[in-house]
mmCIF file of C-alpha atoms in Angstrom:
data_model
loop_
_atom_site.group_PDB
_atom_site.id
_atom_site.type_symbol
_atom_site.label_atom_id
_atom_site.label_comp_id
_atom_site.label_asym_id
_atom_site.label_seq_id
_atom_site.Cartn_x
_atom_site.Cartn_y
_atom_site.Cartn_z
ATOM 1 C CA UNK N 1 1.379 -16.349 -11.039
ATOM 2 C CA UNK N 2 -0.929 -13.359 -10.148
ATOM 3 C CA UNK N 3 -1.856 -13.277 -6.462
ATOM 4 C CA UNK N 4 -4.543 -10.666 -6.866
ATOM 5 C CA UNK N 5 -4.749 -7.583 -4.731
ATOM 6 C CA UNK N 6 -7.774 -5.760 -6.097
ATOM 7 C CA UNK N 7 -8.862 -4.329 -9.381
ATOM 8 C CA UNK N 8 -6.191 -1.625 -9.657
ATOM 9 C CA UNK N 9 -3.341 -3.814 -8.400
ATOM 10 C CA UNK N 10 -4.307 -6.674 -10.869
ATOM 11 C CA UNK N 11 -4.636 -4.356 -13.780
ATOM 12 C CA UNK N 12 -1.355 -2.409 -13.170
ATOM 13 C CA UNK N 13 0.895 -3.385 -10.220
ATOM 14 C CA UNK N 14 0.795 -7.124 -10.701
ATOM 15 C CA UNK N 15 1.380 -6.779 -14.434
ATOM 16 C CA UNK N 16 4.500 -4.514 -13.872
ATOM 17 C CA UNK N 17 5.564 -6.859 -11.199
ATOM 18 C CA UNK N 18 5.317 -9.817 -13.677
ATOM 19 C CA UNK N 19 7.580 -8.040 -16.022
ATOM 20 C CA UNK N 20 10.089 -7.298 -13.381
ATOM 21 C CA UNK N 21 9.999 -11.002 -12.313
ATOM 22 C CA UNK N 22 10.732 -12.042 -15.835
ATOM 23 C CA UNK N 23 13.685 -9.633 -16.050
ATOM 24 C CA UNK N 24 14.971 -10.872 -12.768
ATOM 25 C CA UNK N 25 14.644 -14.527 -13.703
ATOM 26 C CA UNK N 26 16.588 -13.924 -16.867
ATOM 27 C CA UNK N 27 19.461 -12.234 -14.846
ATOM 28 C CA UNK N 28 19.330 -15.096 -12.205
ATOM 29 C CA UNK N 29 18.313 -12.904 -9.365
ATOM 30 C CA UNK N 30 16.777 -14.332 -6.269
ATOM 31 C CA UNK N 31 13.283 -13.283 -5.135
ATOM 32 C CA UNK N 32 15.012 -11.804 -2.026
ATOM 33 C CA UNK N 33 16.801 -9.201 -4.166
ATOM 34 C CA UNK N 34 13.359 -7.884 -5.331
ATOM 35 C CA UNK N 35 12.165 -7.772 -1.748
ATOM 36 C CA UNK N 36 15.125 -5.702 -0.651
ATOM 37 C CA UNK N 37 14.689 -3.310 -3.658
ATOM 38 C CA UNK N 38 11.122 -2.722 -2.582
ATOM 39 C CA UNK N 39 12.306 -1.923 1.010
ATOM 40 C CA UNK N 40 15.021 0.471 -0.200
ATOM 41 C CA UNK N 41 13.042 2.257 -2.893
ATOM 42 C CA UNK N 42 9.807 2.685 -0.773
ATOM 43 C CA UNK N 43 11.567 4.001 2.279
ATOM 44 C CA UNK N 44 13.891 6.257 0.195
ATOM 45 C CA UNK N 45 10.835 7.897 -1.474
ATOM 46 C CA UNK N 46 9.053 8.264 1.929
ATOM 47 C CA UNK N 47 12.194 9.906 3.424
ATOM 48 C CA UNK N 48 12.242 12.423 0.583
ATOM 49 C CA UNK N 49 8.524 13.308 1.106
ATOM 50 C CA UNK N 50 9.219 13.750 4.859
ATOM 51 C CA UNK N 51 12.165 15.921 4.336
ATOM 52 C CA UNK N 52 10.303 18.081 1.805
ATOM 53 C CA UNK N 53 7.125 18.370 3.771
ATOM 54 C CA UNK N 54 8.121 21.603 5.581
ATOM 55 C CA UNK N 55 9.632 23.396 2.611
ATOM 56 C CA UNK N 56 6.660 22.455 0.366
ATOM 57 C CA UNK N 57 4.156 23.800 2.950
ATOM 58 C CA UNK N 58 6.235 27.029 3.288
ATOM 59 C CA UNK N 59 6.251 27.394 -0.537
ATOM 60 C CA UNK N 60 10.097 27.218 -0.712
ATOM 61 C CA UNK N 61 9.957 24.305 -3.133
ATOM 62 C CA UNK N 62 7.281 23.192 -5.703
ATOM 63 C CA UNK N 63 4.920 20.399 -4.570
ATOM 64 C CA UNK N 64 4.497 18.636 -7.862
ATOM 65 C CA UNK N 65 7.938 17.192 -8.247
ATOM 66 C CA UNK N 66 7.802 15.656 -4.838
ATOM 67 C CA UNK N 67 4.381 14.400 -5.374
ATOM 68 C CA UNK N 68 5.289 12.952 -8.695
ATOM 69 C CA UNK N 69 8.224 11.173 -7.160
ATOM 70 C CA UNK N 70 5.887 9.688 -4.497
ATOM 71 C CA UNK N 71 3.388 8.696 -7.137
ATOM 72 C CA UNK N 72 5.829 6.813 -9.331
ATOM 73 C CA UNK N 73 8.311 5.786 -6.622
ATOM 74 C CA UNK N 74 5.666 4.136 -4.300
ATOM 75 C CA UNK N 75 3.992 2.372 -7.257
ATOM 76 C CA UNK N 76 7.280 0.998 -8.527
ATOM 77 C CA UNK N 77 8.261 -0.224 -4.982
ATOM 78 C CA UNK N 78 4.841 -1.870 -4.807
ATOM 79 C CA UNK N 79 5.418 -3.498 -8.175
ATOM 80 C CA UNK N 80 8.710 -4.915 -6.791
ATOM 81 C CA UNK N 81 6.681 -6.187 -3.805
ATOM 82 C CA UNK N 82 4.370 -7.974 -6.221
ATOM 83 C CA UNK N 83 7.272 -9.369 -8.222
ATOM 84 C CA UNK N 84 9.127 -11.144 -5.545
ATOM 85 C CA UNK N 85 6.302 -13.504 -4.780
ATOM 86 C CA UNK N 86 5.636 -14.124 -8.351
ATOM 87 C CA UNK N 87 9.217 -15.039 -9.009
ATOM 88 C CA UNK N 88 9.421 -17.137 -6.038
ATOM 89 C CA UNK N 89 6.323 -19.260 -6.960
ATOM 90 C CA UNK N 90 7.248 -19.665 -10.571
ATOM 91 C CA UNK N 91 10.830 -20.714 -9.725
ATOM 92 C CA UNK N 92 9.860 -22.827 -6.677
ATOM 93 C CA UNK N 93 12.118 -20.846 -4.511
ATOM 94 C CA UNK N 94 9.578 -20.055 -1.720
ATOM 95 C CA UNK N 95 10.671 -20.384 1.856
ATOM 96 C CA UNK N 96 9.407 -19.518 5.369
ATOM 97 C CA UNK N 97 12.485 -17.184 5.770
ATOM 98 C CA UNK N 98 11.728 -15.390 2.446
ATOM 99 C CA UNK N 99 8.072 -15.083 3.442
ATOM 100 C CA UNK N 100 8.953 -13.458 6.786
ATOM 101 C CA UNK N 101 11.426 -11.106 5.042
ATOM 102 C CA UNK N 102 8.715 -10.104 2.652
ATOM 103 C CA UNK N 103 6.199 -9.290 5.485
ATOM 104 C CA UNK N 104 8.902 -7.347 7.522
ATOM 105 C CA UNK N 105 9.933 -5.292 4.466
ATOM 106 C CA UNK N 106 6.237 -4.532 3.805
ATOM 107 C CA UNK N 107 5.847 -3.322 7.333
ATOM 108 C CA UNK N 108 8.852 -1.104 7.089
ATOM 109 C CA UNK N 109 7.792 0.445 3.744
ATOM 110 C CA UNK N 110 4.193 1.041 4.975
ATOM 111 C CA UNK N 111 5.466 2.643 8.287
ATOM 112 C CA UNK N 112 7.589 5.044 6.129
ATOM 113 C CA UNK N 113 4.701 5.792 3.820
ATOM 114 C CA UNK N 114 2.321 6.468 6.666
ATOM 115 C CA UNK N 115 4.947 8.637 8.293
ATOM 116 C CA UNK N 116 5.389 10.609 5.068
ATOM 117 C CA UNK N 117 1.650 11.320 4.716
ATOM 118 C CA UNK N 118 1.389 12.249 8.474
ATOM 119 C CA UNK N 119 4.336 14.607 8.159
ATOM 120 C CA UNK N 120 2.841 16.198 5.118
ATOM 121 C CA UNK N 121 -0.593 16.634 6.774
ATOM 122 C CA UNK N 122 0.968 18.206 9.783
ATOM 123 C CA UNK N 123 3.132 20.519 7.755
ATOM 124 C CA UNK N 124 0.231 21.710 5.640
ATOM 125 C CA UNK N 125 -2.159 22.067 8.503
ATOM 126 C CA UNK N 126 -0.311 22.566 11.717
ATOM 127 C CA UNK N 127 -3.547 22.287 13.741
ATOM 128 C CA UNK N 128 -4.021 18.732 12.682
ATOM 129 C CA UNK N 129 -4.865 16.857 15.947
ATOM 130 C CA UNK N 130 -2.276 14.262 17.143
ATOM 131 C CA UNK N 131 -5.052 11.750 17.845
ATOM 132 C CA UNK N 132 -6.046 11.734 14.126
ATOM 133 C CA UNK N 133 -2.495 11.062 12.961
ATOM 134 C CA UNK N 134 -2.166 8.277 15.525
ATOM 135 C CA UNK N 135 -5.452 6.737 14.554
ATOM 136 C CA UNK N 136 -4.334 6.930 10.923
ATOM 137 C CA UNK N 137 -1.140 5.145 11.651
ATOM 138 C CA UNK N 138 -2.919 2.523 13.697
ATOM 139 C CA UNK N 139 -5.756 1.848 11.433
ATOM 140 C CA UNK N 140 -3.580 1.765 8.330
ATOM 141 C CA UNK N 141 -1.782 -1.328 9.540
ATOM 142 C CA UNK N 142 -5.130 -3.097 9.247
ATOM 143 C CA UNK N 143 -4.375 -3.180 5.518
ATOM 144 C CA UNK N 144 -1.243 -5.163 6.037
ATOM 145 C CA UNK N 145 -2.591 -7.396 8.758
ATOM 146 C CA UNK N 146 -5.658 -8.413 6.668
ATOM 147 C CA UNK N 147 -3.538 -8.969 3.454
ATOM 148 C CA UNK N 148 -1.322 -11.381 5.424
ATOM 149 C CA UNK N 149 -4.434 -13.139 6.855
ATOM 150 C CA UNK N 150 -5.739 -13.711 3.277
ATOM 151 C CA UNK N 151 -3.255 -16.538 2.893
ATOM 152 C CA UNK N 152 -3.501 -20.063 4.285
ATOM 153 C CA UNK N 153 -6.292 -22.008 5.793
ATOM 154 C CA UNK N 154 -7.677 -19.115 7.743
ATOM 155 C CA UNK N 155 -8.344 -17.035 4.590
ATOM 156 C CA UNK N 156 -11.882 -15.644 4.220
ATOM 157 C CA UNK N 157 -13.633 -12.760 2.528
ATOM 158 C CA UNK N 158 -16.662 -10.827 3.827
ATOM 159 C CA UNK N 159 -17.844 -10.222 0.246
ATOM 160 C CA UNK N 160 -16.758 -12.980 -2.231
ATOM 161 C CA UNK N 161 -18.508 -11.533 -5.346
ATOM 162 C CA UNK N 162 -16.125 -10.523 -8.073
ATOM 163 C CA UNK N 163 -18.710 -8.452 -10.008
ATOM 164 C CA UNK N 164 -17.446 -5.246 -11.386
ATOM 165 C CA UNK N 165 -19.549 -2.945 -9.096
ATOM 166 C CA UNK N 166 -18.256 -4.815 -5.938
ATOM 167 C CA UNK N 167 -14.663 -4.681 -7.240
ATOM 168 C CA UNK N 168 -15.009 -0.880 -7.841
ATOM 169 C CA UNK N 169 -16.211 -0.444 -4.324
ATOM 170 C CA UNK N 170 -13.359 -2.559 -3.013
ATOM 171 C CA UNK N 171 -10.821 -0.033 -4.565
ATOM 172 C CA UNK N 172 -10.848 1.734 -1.156
ATOM 173 C CA UNK N 173 -9.108 -1.499 0.131
ATOM 174 C CA UNK N 174 -6.718 -1.878 -2.944
ATOM 175 C CA UNK N 175 -3.297 -0.837 -1.781
ATOM 176 C CA UNK N 176 -2.110 0.059 -5.284
ATOM 177 C CA UNK N 177 -5.150 2.346 -5.796
ATOM 178 C CA UNK N 178 -4.721 3.942 -2.297
ATOM 179 C CA UNK N 179 -1.071 4.890 -2.801
ATOM 180 C CA UNK N 180 -1.907 6.078 -6.273
ATOM 181 C CA UNK N 181 -4.480 8.447 -4.800
ATOM 182 C CA UNK N 182 -1.996 9.510 -2.075
ATOM 183 C CA UNK N 183 0.619 10.328 -4.705
ATOM 184 C CA UNK N 184 -1.942 12.251 -6.773
ATOM 185 C CA UNK N 185 -2.956 14.369 -3.728
ATOM 186 C CA UNK N 186 0.602 15.153 -2.974
ATOM 187 C CA UNK N 187 1.228 16.164 -6.524
ATOM 188 C CA UNK N 188 -1.846 18.233 -7.220
ATOM 189 C CA UNK N 189 -3.036 19.471 -3.734
ATOM 190 C CA UNK N 190 -0.898 18.547 -0.851
ATOM 191 C CA UNK N 191 -3.007 20.744 1.436
ATOM 192 C CA UNK N 192 -5.687 18.095 0.996
ATOM 193 C CA UNK N 193 -3.458 15.368 2.597
ATOM 194 C CA UNK N 194 -5.145 15.917 5.979
ATOM 195 C CA UNK N 195 -8.515 15.061 4.339
ATOM 196 C CA UNK N 196 -6.897 11.916 2.789
ATOM 197 C CA UNK N 197 -5.650 10.981 6.179
ATOM 198 C CA UNK N 198 -9.190 11.461 7.862
ATOM 199 C CA UNK N 199 -10.919 9.587 4.998
ATOM 200 C CA UNK N 200 -8.760 6.489 5.184
ATOM 201 C CA UNK N 201 -8.807 6.465 8.965
ATOM 202 C CA UNK N 202 -12.546 6.198 8.669
ATOM 203 C CA UNK N 203 -12.408 3.598 6.030
ATOM 204 C CA UNK N 204 -9.922 1.395 7.708
ATOM 205 C CA UNK N 205 -11.542 1.736 11.152
ATOM 206 C CA UNK N 206 -14.935 0.705 9.619
ATOM 207 C CA UNK N 207 -13.279 -2.189 7.856
ATOM 208 C CA UNK N 208 -11.666 -3.358 11.084
ATOM 209 C CA UNK N 209 -14.947 -3.243 12.950
ATOM 210 C CA UNK N 210 -16.726 -5.082 10.169
ATOM 211 C CA UNK N 211 -13.907 -7.721 10.155
ATOM 212 C CA UNK N 212 -14.219 -8.223 13.843
ATOM 213 C CA UNK N 213 -17.968 -8.785 13.648
ATOM 214 C CA UNK N 214 -17.621 -11.057 10.628
ATOM 215 C CA UNK N 215 -14.846 -13.117 12.324
ATOM 216 C CA UNK N 216 -16.875 -13.365 15.583
ATOM 217 C CA UNK N 217 -19.944 -14.660 13.649
ATOM 218 C CA UNK N 218 -17.855 -17.207 11.884
ATOM 219 C CA UNK N 219 -16.207 -18.318 15.124
ATOM 220 C CA UNK N 220 -19.682 -18.661 16.957
ATOM 221 C CA UNK N 221 -20.912 -20.799 14.151
ATOM 222 C CA UNK N 222 -18.075 -23.137 14.751
#
């Protein structure tokens, strides 16, 4: 019961999530269990990254183990996030309460992830302006808001084409691909985190502006 999410997410995250869902179903686990695992794992990994940001920047510990933990841990947490919905739909155990819990856990995990990246950027480049970190945190939430809005009667897409070139461009909006890139930056060159923060602030801000214009035009057409 693949729900999409972008080229990277469909190729990797949703497939891993499907296997997790199958294993959970065989063990009689409820979808809510997978949702809570996503919450615990995602926040735990982010906490480790935050705690290690200063020591990594000071050279007291190696960056690559922390980055590798983030790369694998965030992807695995996202796979659990993909799996709960798949399990719920297949077993007909969907509910409004479960949907709310899923969204709230997603919010918590993404807040922790944004905090981890902001902490790393500030530790690596102490002169990182506060407004940039604030803008990064604010615009990042656009990812979550728009993903929630993709469901139901109000769902709409500015670019409906599913051609390969278009889907490759849309990787900048694919949550699985974005956190994979974040993990790679933390692993290979954590000093580049501030550039990652700046880039995705611009991307998300541009997407927000385009979405407002698109939605306004749709509303005016009635």
